[in-house]
XYZ file of C-alpha atoms in Angstrom:
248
model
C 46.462 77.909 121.762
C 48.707 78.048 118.877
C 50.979 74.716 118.514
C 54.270 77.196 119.674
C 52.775 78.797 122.613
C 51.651 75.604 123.993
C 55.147 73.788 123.232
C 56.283 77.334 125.131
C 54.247 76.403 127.927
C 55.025 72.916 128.106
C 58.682 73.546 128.655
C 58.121 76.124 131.015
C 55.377 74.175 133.039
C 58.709 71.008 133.274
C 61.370 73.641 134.200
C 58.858 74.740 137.204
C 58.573 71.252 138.352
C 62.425 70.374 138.040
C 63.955 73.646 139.520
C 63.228 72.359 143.340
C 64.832 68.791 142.914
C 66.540 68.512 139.439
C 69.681 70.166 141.193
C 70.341 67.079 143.508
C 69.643 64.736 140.740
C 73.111 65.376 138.924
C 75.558 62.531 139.102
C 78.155 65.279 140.884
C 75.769 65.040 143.990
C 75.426 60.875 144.192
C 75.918 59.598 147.445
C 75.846 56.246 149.670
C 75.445 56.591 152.893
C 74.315 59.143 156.051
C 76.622 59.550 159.262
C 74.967 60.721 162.082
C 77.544 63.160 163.591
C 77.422 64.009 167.688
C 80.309 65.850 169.286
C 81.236 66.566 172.768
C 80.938 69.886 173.172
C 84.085 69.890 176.283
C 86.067 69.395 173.745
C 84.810 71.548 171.000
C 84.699 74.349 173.011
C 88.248 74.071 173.882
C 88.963 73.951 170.373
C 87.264 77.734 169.628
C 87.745 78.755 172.904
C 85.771 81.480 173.724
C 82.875 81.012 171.550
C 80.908 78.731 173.128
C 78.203 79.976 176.050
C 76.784 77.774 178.358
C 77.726 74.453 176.350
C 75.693 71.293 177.442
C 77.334 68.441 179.184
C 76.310 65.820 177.120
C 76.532 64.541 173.928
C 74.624 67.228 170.693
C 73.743 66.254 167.665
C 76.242 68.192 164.826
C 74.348 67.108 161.481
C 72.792 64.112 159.484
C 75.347 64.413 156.577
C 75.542 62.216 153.160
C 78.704 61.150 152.406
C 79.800 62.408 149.252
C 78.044 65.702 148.603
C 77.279 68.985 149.608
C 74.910 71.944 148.753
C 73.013 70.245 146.429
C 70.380 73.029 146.118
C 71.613 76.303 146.912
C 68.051 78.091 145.956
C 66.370 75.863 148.766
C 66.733 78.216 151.162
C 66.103 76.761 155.028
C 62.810 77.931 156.561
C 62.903 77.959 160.721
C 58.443 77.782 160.302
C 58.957 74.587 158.767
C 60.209 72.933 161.825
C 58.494 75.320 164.607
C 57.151 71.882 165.984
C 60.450 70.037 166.582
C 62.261 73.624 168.026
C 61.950 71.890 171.726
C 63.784 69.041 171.115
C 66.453 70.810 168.769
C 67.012 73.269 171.274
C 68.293 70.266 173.738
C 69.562 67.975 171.287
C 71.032 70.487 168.489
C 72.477 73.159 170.115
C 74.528 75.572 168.165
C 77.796 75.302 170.265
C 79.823 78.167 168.287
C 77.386 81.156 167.745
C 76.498 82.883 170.834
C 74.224 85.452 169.815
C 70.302 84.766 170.758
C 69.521 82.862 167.726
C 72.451 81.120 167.988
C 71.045 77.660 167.166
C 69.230 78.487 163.946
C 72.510 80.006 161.955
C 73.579 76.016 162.803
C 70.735 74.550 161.571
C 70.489 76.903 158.456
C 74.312 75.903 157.722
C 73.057 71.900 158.008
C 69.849 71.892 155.904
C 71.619 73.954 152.968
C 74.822 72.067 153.163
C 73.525 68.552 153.831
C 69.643 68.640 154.547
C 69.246 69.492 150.221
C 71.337 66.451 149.629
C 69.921 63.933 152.198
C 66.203 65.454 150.124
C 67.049 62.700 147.604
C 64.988 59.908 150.454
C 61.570 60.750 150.293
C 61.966 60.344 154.208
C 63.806 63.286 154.670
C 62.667 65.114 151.434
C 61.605 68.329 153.628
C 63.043 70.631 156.333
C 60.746 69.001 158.870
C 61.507 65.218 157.713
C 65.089 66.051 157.898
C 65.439 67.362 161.550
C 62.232 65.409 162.763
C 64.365 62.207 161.387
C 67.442 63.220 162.470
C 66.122 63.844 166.005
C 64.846 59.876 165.668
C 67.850 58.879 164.453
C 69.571 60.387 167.852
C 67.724 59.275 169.915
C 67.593 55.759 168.967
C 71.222 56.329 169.085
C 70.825 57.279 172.758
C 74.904 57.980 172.934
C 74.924 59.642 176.450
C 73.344 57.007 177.853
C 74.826 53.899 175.547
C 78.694 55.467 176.605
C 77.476 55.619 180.272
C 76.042 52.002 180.275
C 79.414 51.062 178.632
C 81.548 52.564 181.662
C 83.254 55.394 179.027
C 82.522 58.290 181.353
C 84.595 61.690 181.391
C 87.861 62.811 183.083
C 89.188 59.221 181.401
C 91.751 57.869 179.616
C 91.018 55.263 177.042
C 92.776 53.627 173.736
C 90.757 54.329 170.777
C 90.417 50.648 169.673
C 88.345 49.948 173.086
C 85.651 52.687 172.766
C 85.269 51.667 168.745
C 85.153 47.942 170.333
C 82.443 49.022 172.754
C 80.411 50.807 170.785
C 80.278 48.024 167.990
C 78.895 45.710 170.602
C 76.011 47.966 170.903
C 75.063 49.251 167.650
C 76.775 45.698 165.783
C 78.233 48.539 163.263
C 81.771 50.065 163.168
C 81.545 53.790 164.107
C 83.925 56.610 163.050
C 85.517 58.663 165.820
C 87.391 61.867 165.835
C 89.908 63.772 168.191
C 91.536 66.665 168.428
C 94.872 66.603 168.188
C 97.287 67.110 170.293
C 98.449 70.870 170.911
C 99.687 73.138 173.305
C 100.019 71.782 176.621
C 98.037 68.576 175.682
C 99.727 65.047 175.793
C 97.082 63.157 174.449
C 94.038 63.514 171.691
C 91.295 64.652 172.967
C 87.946 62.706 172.314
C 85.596 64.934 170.188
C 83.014 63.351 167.854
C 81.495 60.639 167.322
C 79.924 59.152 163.820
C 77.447 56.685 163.226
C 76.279 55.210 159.603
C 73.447 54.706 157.948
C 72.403 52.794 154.468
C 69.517 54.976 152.091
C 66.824 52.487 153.892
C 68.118 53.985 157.324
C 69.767 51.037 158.651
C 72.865 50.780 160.648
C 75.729 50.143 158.699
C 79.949 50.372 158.882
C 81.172 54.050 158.723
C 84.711 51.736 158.629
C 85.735 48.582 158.000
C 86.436 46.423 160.539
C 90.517 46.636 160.915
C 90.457 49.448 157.840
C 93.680 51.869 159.149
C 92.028 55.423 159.944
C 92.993 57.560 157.487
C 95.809 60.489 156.596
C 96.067 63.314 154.844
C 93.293 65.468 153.568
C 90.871 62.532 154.219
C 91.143 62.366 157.638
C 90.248 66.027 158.403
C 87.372 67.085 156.448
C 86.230 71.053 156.267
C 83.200 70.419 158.539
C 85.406 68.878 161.456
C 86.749 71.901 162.975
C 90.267 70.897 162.756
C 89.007 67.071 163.960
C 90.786 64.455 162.614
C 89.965 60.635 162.607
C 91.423 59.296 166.321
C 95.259 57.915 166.195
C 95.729 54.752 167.628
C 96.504 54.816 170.787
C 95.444 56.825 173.800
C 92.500 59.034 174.087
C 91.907 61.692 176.489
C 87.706 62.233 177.241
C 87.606 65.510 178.745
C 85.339 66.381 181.299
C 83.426 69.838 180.485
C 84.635 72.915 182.470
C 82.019 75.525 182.619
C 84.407 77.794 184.611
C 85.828 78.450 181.872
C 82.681 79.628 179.547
């Protein structure tokens, strides 16, 4: 082979093994940290309204997200074969809540690999579709939120103040969790408990979402695109809604 041609193939041979992962290797898609997101789907469902069908009543699983990036490879398209041997326990534990058509679940998941999943591909633990929902299923589980709030006495059809769930949960999981509400509206005199976020460190250990005492934050910060008009929980009174299915 003539010196060109095999400096030709060369470079072509290196742009073949860097188009899968160079994407996500660009400062622009650094991150620090993954939050384990579960919401309560009473209270997400009263924010769509009629969207949801047949919502669980416990706690789902909304997405293992890093903190400070998003699509980080928009040509790694998700694959539902990939993760045909986890589809049991995704069905139960991550549940699209907003889609109700009969595949309902997997334009959720599609939206969470391609938005997150490519970015969280940076940890050789969750560096495929199935590591990344086979981990994040761990991850929940460990968790065990339904039962860790019912141990705790935080059951629905409650009133609580914010600062005593955060203080509960941190005396489980010895980390400082983020959670959301929705605000109040309508007819509502309270915020409405909705989601619940736990941290974790690249080595997948527990670790502060907040600072212990850090003020929850305003403005643009506190609602981010993915929260479905959630905000980070006032101080004050919470109202944990018991789910309705009447109503669905």
């Amino acid at each position: 082979m003539k010196p060109a041609a095999r400096l030709g193939a060369l470079c072509l041979a290196l742009c073949c093994l860097g188009g899968a992962r160079g994407l996500w290797r660009s400062d622009s898609h650094e991150w620090h940290k993954l939050i384990m997101v579960h919401h309560w789907p009473a209270t997400v469902c009263k924010e769509v309204k009629n969207h949801c069908k047949d919502p669980p009543d416990y706690w789902t699983i909304h997405g293992l997200w890093p903190d400070k990036s998003e699509g980080c490879n928009r040509s790694w398209h998700f694959n539902p074969e990939e993760i045909k041997d986890l589809l049991p326990d995704m069905k139960i534990y991550w549940p699209d809540l907003l889609h109700p058509s009969p595949n309902r679940s997997l334009h959720l998941w599609k939206h969470e690999w391609e938005k997150h999943g490519t970015c969280a591909a940076q940890l050789e633990a969750l560096n495929s579709q199935k590591k990344y929902f086979g981990k994040s299923l761990d991850l929940s589980k460990e968790l065990a939120l339904n039962s860790t709030l019912q141990k705790l006495g935080i059951t629905p059809s409650t009133y609580y103040q914010i600062s005593d769930i955060k203080d509960a949960l941190v005396s489980v999981y010895g980390v400082v969790p983020k959670v959301q509400c929705l605000p109040k509206q309508g007819g509502e005199q309270v915020q409405l408990l909705a989601q619940i976020e736990v941290c974790f460190s690249k080595d997948l250990q527990l670790q502060n979402c907040m600072d212990p005492g850090e003020p929850a934050p305003r403005g643009p910060e506190a609602r981010p695109a993915a929260s479905l008009g959630l905000e980070v929980c006032k101080d004050g009174v919470l109202f944990y809604p018991a789910l309705n299915k009447t109503n669905h």
